[in-house]
Backbone as JSON, one array per atom type, in Angstrom:
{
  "sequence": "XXXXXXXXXXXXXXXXXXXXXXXXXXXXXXXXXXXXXXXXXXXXXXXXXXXXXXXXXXXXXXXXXXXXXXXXXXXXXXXXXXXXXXXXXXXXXXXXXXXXXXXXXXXXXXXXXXXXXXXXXXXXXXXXXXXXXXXXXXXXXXXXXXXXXXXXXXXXXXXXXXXXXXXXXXXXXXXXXXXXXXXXXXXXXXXXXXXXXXXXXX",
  "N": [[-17.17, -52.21, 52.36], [-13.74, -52.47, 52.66], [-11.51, -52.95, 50.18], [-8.11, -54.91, 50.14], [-5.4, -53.36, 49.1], [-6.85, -51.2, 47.29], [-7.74, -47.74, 47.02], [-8.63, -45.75, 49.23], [-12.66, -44.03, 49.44], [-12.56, -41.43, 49.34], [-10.04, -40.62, 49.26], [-9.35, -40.91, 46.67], [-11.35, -38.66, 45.21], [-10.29, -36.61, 46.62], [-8.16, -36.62, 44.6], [-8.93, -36.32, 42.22], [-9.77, -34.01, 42.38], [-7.93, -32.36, 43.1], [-6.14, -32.73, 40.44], [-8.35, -31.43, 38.82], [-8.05, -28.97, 39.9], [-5.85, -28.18, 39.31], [-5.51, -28.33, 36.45], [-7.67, -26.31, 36.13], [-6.21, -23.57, 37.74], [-3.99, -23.81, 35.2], [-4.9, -23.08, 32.92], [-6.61, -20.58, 33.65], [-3.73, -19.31, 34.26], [-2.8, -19.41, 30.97], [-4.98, -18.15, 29.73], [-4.31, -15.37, 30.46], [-1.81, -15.27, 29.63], [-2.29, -15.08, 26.76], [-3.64, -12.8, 26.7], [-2.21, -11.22, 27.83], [-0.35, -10.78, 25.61], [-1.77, -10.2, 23.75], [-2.39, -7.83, 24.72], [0.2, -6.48, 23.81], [2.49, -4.19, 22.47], [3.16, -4.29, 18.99], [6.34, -5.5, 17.52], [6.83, -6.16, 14.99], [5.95, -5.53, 11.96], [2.32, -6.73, 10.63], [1.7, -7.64, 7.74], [-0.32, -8.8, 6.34], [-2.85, -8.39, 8.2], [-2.54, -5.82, 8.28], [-2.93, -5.33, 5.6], [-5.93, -5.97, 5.81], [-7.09, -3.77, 7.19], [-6.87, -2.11, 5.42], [-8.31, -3.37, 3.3], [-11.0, -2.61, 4.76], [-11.04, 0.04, 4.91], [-11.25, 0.49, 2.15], [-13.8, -0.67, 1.6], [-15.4, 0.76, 2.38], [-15.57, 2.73, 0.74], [-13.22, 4.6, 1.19], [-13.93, 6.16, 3.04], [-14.7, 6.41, 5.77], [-12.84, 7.41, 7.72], [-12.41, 7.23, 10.78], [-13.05, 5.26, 11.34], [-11.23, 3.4, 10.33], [-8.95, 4.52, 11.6], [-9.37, 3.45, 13.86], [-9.46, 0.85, 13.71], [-6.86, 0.57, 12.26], [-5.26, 1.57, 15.2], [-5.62, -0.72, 16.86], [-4.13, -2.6, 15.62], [-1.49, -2.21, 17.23], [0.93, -1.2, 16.9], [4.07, -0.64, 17.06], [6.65, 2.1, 17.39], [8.62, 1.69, 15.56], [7.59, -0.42, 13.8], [5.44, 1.13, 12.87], [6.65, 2.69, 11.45], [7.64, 0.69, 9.4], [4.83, 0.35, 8.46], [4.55, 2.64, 7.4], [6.17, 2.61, 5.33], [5.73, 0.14, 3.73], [3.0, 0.96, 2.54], [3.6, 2.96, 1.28], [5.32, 2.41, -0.57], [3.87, -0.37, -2.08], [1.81, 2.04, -3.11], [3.27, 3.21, -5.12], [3.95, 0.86, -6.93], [1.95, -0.03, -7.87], [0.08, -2.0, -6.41], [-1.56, -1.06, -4.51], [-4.32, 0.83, -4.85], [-4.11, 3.41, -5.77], [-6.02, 6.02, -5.36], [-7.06, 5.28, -3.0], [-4.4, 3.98, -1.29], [-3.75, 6.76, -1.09], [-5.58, 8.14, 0.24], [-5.58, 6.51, 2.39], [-3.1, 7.23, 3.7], [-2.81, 9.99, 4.26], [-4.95, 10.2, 5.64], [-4.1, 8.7, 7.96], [-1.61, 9.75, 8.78], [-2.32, 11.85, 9.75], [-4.05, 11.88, 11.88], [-1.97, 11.05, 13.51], [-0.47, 8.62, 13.48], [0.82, 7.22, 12.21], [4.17, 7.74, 11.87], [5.97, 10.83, 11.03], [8.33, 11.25, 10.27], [8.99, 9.25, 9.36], [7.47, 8.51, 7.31], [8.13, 11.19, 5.3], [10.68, 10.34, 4.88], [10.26, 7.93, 3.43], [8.77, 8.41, 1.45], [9.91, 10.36, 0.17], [12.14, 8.6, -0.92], [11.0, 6.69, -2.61], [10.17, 8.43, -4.23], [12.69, 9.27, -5.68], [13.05, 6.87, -7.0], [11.52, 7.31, -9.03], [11.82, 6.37, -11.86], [12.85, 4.0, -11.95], [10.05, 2.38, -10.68], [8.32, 3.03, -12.66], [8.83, 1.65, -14.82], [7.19, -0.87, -14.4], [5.23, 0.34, -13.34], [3.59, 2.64, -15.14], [2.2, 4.67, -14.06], [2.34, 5.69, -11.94], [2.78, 8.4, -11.08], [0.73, 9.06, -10.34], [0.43, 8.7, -7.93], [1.28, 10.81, -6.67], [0.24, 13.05, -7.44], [-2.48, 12.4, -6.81], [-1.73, 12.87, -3.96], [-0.76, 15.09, -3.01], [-3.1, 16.49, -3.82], [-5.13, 15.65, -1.67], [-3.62, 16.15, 0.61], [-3.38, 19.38, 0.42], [-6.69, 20.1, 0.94], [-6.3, 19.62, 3.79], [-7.55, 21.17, 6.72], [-5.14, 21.91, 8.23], [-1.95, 22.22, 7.47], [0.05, 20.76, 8.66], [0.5, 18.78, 9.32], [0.55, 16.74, 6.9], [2.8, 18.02, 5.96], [5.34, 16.39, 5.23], [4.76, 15.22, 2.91], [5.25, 17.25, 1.37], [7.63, 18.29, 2.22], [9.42, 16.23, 1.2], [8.47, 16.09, -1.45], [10.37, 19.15, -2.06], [12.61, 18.31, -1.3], [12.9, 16.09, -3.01], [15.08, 15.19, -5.99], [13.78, 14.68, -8.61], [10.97, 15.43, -8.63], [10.47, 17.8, -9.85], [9.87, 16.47, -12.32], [7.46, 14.81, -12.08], [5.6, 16.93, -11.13], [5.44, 18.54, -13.37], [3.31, 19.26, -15.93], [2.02, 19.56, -14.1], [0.58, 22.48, -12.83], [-1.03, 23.64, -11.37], [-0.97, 21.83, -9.03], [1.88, 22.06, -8.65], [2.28, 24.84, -8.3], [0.88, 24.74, -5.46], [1.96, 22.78, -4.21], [4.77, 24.22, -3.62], [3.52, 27.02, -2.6], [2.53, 26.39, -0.12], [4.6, 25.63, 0.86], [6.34, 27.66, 1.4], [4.86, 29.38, 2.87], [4.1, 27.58, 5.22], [6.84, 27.35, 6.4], [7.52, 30.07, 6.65], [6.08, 30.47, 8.81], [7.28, 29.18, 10.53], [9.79, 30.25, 11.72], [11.09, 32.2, 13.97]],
  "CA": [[-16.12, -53.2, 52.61], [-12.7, -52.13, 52.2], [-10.57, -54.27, 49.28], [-6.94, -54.69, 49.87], [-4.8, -52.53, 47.93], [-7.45, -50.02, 46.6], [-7.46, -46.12, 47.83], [-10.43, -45.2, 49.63], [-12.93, -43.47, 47.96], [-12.54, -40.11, 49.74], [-8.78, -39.95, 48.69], [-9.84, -40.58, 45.11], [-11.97, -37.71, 45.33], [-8.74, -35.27, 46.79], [-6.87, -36.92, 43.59], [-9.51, -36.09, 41.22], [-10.12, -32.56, 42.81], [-6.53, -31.66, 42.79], [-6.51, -32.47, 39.09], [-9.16, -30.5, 38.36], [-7.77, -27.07, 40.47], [-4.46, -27.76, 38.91], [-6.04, -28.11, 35.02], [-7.85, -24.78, 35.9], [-4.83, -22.67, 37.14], [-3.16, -23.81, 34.09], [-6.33, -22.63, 32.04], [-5.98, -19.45, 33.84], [-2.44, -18.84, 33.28], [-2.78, -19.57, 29.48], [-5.53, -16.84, 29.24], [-3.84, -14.52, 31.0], [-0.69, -14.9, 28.95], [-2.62, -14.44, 25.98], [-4.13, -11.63, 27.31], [-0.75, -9.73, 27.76], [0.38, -11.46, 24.49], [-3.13, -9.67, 22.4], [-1.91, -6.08, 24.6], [1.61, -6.5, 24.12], [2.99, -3.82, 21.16], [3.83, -5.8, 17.61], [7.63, -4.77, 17.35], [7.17, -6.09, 13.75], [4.87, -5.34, 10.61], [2.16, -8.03, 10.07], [1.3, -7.15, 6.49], [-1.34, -9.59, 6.35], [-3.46, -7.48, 9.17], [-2.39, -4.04, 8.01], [-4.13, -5.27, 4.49], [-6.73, -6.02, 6.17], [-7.85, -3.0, 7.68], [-6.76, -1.13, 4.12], [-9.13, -3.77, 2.45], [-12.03, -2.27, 5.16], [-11.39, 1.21, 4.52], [-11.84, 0.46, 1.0], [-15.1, -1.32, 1.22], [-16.04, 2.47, 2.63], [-15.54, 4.07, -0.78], [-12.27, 5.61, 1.56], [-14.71, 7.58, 3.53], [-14.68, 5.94, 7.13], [-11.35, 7.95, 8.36], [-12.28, 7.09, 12.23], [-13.03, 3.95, 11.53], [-9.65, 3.19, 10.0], [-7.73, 5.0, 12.65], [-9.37, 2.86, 14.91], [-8.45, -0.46, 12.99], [-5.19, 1.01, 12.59], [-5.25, 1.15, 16.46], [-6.14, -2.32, 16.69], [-2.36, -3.42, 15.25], [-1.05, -1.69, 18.48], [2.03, -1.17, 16.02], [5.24, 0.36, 17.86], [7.53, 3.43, 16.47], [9.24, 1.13, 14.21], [6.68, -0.95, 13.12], [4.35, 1.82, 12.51], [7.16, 3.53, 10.5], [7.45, -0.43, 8.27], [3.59, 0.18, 7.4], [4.57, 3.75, 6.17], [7.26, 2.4, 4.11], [5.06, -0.35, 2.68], [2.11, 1.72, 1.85], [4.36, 3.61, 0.01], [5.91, 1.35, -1.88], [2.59, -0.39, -2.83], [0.86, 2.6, -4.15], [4.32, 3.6, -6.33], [4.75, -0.2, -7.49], [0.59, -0.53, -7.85], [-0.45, -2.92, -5.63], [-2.32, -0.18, -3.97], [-5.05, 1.64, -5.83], [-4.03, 5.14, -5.83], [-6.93, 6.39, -4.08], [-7.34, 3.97, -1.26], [-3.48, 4.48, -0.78], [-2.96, 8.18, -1.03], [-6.17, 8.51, 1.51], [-5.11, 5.84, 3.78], [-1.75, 7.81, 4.15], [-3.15, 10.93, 4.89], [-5.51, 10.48, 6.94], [-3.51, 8.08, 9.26], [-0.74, 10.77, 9.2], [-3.3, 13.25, 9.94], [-4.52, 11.3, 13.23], [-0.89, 10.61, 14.38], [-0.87, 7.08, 13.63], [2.14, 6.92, 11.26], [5.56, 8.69, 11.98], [6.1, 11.97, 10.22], [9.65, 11.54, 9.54], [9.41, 7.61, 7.96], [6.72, 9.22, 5.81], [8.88, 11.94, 4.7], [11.91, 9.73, 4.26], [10.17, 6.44, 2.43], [8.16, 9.17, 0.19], [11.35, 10.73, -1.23], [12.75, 7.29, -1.54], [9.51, 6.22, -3.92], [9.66, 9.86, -5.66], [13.76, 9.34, -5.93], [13.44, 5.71, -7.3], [10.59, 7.11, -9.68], [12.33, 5.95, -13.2], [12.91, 2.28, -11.78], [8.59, 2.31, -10.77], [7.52, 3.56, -14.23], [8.83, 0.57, -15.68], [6.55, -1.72, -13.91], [3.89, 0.88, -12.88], [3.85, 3.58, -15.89], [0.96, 5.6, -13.89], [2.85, 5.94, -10.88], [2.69, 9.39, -10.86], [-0.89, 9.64, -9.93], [-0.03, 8.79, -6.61], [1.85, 12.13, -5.97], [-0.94, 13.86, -7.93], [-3.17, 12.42, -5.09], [-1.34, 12.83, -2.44], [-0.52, 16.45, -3.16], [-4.81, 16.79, -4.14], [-5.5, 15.29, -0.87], [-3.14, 17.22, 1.51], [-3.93, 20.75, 0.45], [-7.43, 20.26, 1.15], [-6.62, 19.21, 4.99], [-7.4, 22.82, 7.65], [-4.09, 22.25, 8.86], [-0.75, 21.91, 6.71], [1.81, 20.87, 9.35], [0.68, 16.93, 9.34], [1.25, 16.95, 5.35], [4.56, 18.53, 5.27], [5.84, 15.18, 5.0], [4.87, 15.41, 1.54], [5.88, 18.75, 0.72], [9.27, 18.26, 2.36], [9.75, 15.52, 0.49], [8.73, 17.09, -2.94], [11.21, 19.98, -2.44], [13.99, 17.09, -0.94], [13.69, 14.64, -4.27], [14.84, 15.75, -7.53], [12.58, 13.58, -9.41], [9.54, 15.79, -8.24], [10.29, 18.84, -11.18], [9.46, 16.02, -13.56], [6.23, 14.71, -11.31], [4.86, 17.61, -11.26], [5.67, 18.95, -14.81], [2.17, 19.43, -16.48], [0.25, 19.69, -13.26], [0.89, 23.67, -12.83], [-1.8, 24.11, -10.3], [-0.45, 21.04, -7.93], [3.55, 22.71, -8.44], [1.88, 25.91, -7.52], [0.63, 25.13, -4.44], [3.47, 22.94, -3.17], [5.32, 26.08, -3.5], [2.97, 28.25, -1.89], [2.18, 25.97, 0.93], [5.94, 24.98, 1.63], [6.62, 28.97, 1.53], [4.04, 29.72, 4.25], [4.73, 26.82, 6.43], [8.41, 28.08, 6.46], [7.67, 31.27, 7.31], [5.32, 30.6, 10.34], [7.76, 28.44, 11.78], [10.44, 31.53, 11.56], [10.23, 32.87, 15.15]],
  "C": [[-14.86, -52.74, 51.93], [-11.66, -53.56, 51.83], [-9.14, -54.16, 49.33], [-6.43, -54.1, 48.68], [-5.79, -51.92, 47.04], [-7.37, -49.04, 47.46], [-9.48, -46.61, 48.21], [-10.8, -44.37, 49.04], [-12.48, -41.89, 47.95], [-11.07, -39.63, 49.39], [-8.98, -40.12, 47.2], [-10.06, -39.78, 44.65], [-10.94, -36.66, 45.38], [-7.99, -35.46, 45.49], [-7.73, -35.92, 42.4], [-9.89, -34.7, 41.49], [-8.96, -31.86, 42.84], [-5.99, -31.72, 41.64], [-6.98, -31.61, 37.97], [-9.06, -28.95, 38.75], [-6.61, -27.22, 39.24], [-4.45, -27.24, 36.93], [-6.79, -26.49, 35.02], [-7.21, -23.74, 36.37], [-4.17, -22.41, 35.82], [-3.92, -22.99, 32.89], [-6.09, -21.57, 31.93], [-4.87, -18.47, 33.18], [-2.25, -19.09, 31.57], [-3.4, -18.1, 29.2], [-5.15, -15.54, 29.73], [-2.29, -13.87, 30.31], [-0.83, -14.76, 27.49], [-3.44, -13.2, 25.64], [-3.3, -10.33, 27.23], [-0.02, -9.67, 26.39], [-0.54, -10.23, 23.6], [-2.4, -7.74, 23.31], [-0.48, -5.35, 24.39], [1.69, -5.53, 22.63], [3.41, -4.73, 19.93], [5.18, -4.87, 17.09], [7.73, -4.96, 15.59], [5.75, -5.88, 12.9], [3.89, -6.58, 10.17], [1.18, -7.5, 8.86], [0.0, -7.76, 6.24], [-2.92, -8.98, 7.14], [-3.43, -6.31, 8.58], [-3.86, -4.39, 6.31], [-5.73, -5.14, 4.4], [-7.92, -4.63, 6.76], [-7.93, -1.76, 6.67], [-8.26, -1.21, 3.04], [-10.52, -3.19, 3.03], [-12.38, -0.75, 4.46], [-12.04, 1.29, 2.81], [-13.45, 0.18, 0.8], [-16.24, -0.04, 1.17], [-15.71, 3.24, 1.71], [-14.21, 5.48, -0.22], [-12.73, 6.57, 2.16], [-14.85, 7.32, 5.19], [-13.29, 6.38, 7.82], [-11.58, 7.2, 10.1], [-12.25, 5.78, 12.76], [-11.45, 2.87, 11.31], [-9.2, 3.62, 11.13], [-8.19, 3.82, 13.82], [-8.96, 1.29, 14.69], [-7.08, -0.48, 13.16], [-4.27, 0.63, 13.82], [-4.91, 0.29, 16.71], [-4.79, -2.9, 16.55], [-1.83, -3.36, 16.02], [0.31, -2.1, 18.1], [3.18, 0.08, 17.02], [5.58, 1.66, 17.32], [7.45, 2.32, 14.92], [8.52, 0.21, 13.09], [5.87, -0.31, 12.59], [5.14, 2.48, 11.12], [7.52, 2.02, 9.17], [5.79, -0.59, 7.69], [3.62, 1.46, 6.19], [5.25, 3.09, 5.21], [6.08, 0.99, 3.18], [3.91, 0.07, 2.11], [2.6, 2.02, 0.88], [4.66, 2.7, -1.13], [4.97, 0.44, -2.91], [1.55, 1.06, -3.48], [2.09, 3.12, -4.65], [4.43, 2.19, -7.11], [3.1, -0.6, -7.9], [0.03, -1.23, -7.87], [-1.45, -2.25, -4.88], [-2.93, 0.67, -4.79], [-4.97, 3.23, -5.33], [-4.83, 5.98, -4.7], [-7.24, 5.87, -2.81], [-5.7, 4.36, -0.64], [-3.01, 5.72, -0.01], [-3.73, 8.55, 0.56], [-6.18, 7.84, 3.0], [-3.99, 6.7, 4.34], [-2.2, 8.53, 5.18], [-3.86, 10.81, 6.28], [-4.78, 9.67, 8.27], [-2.56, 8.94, 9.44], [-1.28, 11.86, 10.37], [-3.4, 12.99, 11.21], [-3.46, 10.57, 14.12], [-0.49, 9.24, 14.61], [0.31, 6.94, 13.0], [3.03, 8.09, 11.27], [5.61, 9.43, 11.0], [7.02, 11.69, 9.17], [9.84, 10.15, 8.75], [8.21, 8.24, 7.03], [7.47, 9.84, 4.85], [9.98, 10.9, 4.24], [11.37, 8.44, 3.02], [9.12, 7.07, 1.34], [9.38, 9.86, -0.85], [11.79, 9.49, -1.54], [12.21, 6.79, -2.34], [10.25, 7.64, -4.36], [12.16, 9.53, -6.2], [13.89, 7.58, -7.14], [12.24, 5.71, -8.53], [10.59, 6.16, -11.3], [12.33, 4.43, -13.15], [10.67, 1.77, -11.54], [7.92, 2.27, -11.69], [7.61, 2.51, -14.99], [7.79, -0.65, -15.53], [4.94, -0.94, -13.71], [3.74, 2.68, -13.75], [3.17, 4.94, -15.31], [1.16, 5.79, -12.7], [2.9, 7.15, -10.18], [1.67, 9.93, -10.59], [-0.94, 9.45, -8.56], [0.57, 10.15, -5.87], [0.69, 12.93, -5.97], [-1.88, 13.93, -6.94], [-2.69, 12.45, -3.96], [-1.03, 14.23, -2.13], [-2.32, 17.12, -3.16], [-5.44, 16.92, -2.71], [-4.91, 16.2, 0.54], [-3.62, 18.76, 1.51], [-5.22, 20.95, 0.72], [-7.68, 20.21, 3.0], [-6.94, 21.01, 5.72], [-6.43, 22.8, 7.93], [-2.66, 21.57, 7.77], [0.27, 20.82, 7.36], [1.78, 19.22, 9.15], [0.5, 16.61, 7.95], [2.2, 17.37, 4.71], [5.37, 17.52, 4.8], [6.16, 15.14, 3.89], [5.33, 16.18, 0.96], [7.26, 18.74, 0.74], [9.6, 17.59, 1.22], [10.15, 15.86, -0.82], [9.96, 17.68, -3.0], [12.29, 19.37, -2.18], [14.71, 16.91, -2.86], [14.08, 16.01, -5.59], [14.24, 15.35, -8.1], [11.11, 14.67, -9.24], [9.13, 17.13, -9.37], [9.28, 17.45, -12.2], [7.97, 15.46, -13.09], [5.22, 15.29, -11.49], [4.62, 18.27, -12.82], [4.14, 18.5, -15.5], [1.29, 19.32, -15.4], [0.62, 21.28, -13.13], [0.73, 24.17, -11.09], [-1.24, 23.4, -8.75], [0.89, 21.82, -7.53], [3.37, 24.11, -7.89], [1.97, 26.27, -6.18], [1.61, 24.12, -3.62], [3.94, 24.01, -2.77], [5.14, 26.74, -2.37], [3.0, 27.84, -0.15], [3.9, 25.58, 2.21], [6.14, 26.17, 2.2], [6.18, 29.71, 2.92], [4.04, 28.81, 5.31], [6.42, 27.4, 6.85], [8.45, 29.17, 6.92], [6.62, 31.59, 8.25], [6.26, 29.76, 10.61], [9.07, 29.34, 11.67], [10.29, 32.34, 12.73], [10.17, 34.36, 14.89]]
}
């Protein structure tokens, strides 16, 4: 029996079914725009994340290199952003917030595997080794991160993705006094800068 002024039931049904498409388009388009949102590059540094995948490598006694790079990955960090994790690495293991070793080998090896720009390495490593006198005051033992980072490079098979460091060294002035009582480390800067220099000499 049909009651004045109510819908029939069958248009009810179209109301409540066109509701329900229109709530799951929208559904759709949400996950879809967080979808492009999660593959989209991060133009900026989220420090909070980067720690995160520092605090993993650590848990690995600094021995999981592939695993890191692939964390690393994971940030899907631009140029410039990639070159604001070099610069804060740095700056945490010169200001020691970063434990020396966990630092020096995070560097490397993400250098190593092309993950962090050459040239913001090189530049925000002389800027730590140039700003060493203002560090010391706060972080007296600051100089152990050259020590490792110089320890750690010369052991890689290939020099050229560690020059960073080397450049740097022979850049700062600050790096005579750095090295000053390591012999063996000032040595093989030296040696290593010497022979990179003269293979790239056509």
């Amino acid at each position: 029996v049909a009651v004045a002024g109510a819908r029939p039931a069958h248009v009810k049904a179209i109301i409540v079914r066109s509701k329900l498409q229109k709530a799951a388009e929208r559904q759709a388009q949400d996950q879809e725009e967080r979808a492009r949102e999660a593959a989209r590059p991060a133009t900026a540094l989220d420090v909070k994340a980067l720690r995160r995948v520092l605090s993993y490598f650590g848990d690995e006694d600094c021995t999981g290199v592939d695993a890191l790079a692939a964390d690393f990955e994971g940030l899907k960090l631009t140029g410039e952003a990639a070159g604001q994790a070099a610069q804060w690495m740095l700056k945490n293991c010169f200001s020691g917030v970063l434990k020396p070793v966990l630092g020096t080998r995070s560097l490397v090896a993400l250098a190593e595997k092309e993950l962090l720009p050459l040239e913001a390495l090189e530049r925000h490593f002389k800027a730590c080794l140039d700003a060493m006198a203002d560090y010391k005051l706060d972080n007296p033992h600051c100089d152990e991160v050259v020590h490792e980072l110089v320890a750690h490079a010369v052991t890689l098979p290939t020099h050229s993705k560690a020059m960073w460091i080397f450049a740097a060294l022979r850049a700062s002035s600050s790096s005579a006094g750095v090295l000053r009582g390591q012999r063996p480390l000032h040595d093989e800067v030296t040696r290593v800068c010497t022979d990179y220099e003269a293979a790239e000499v056509p």
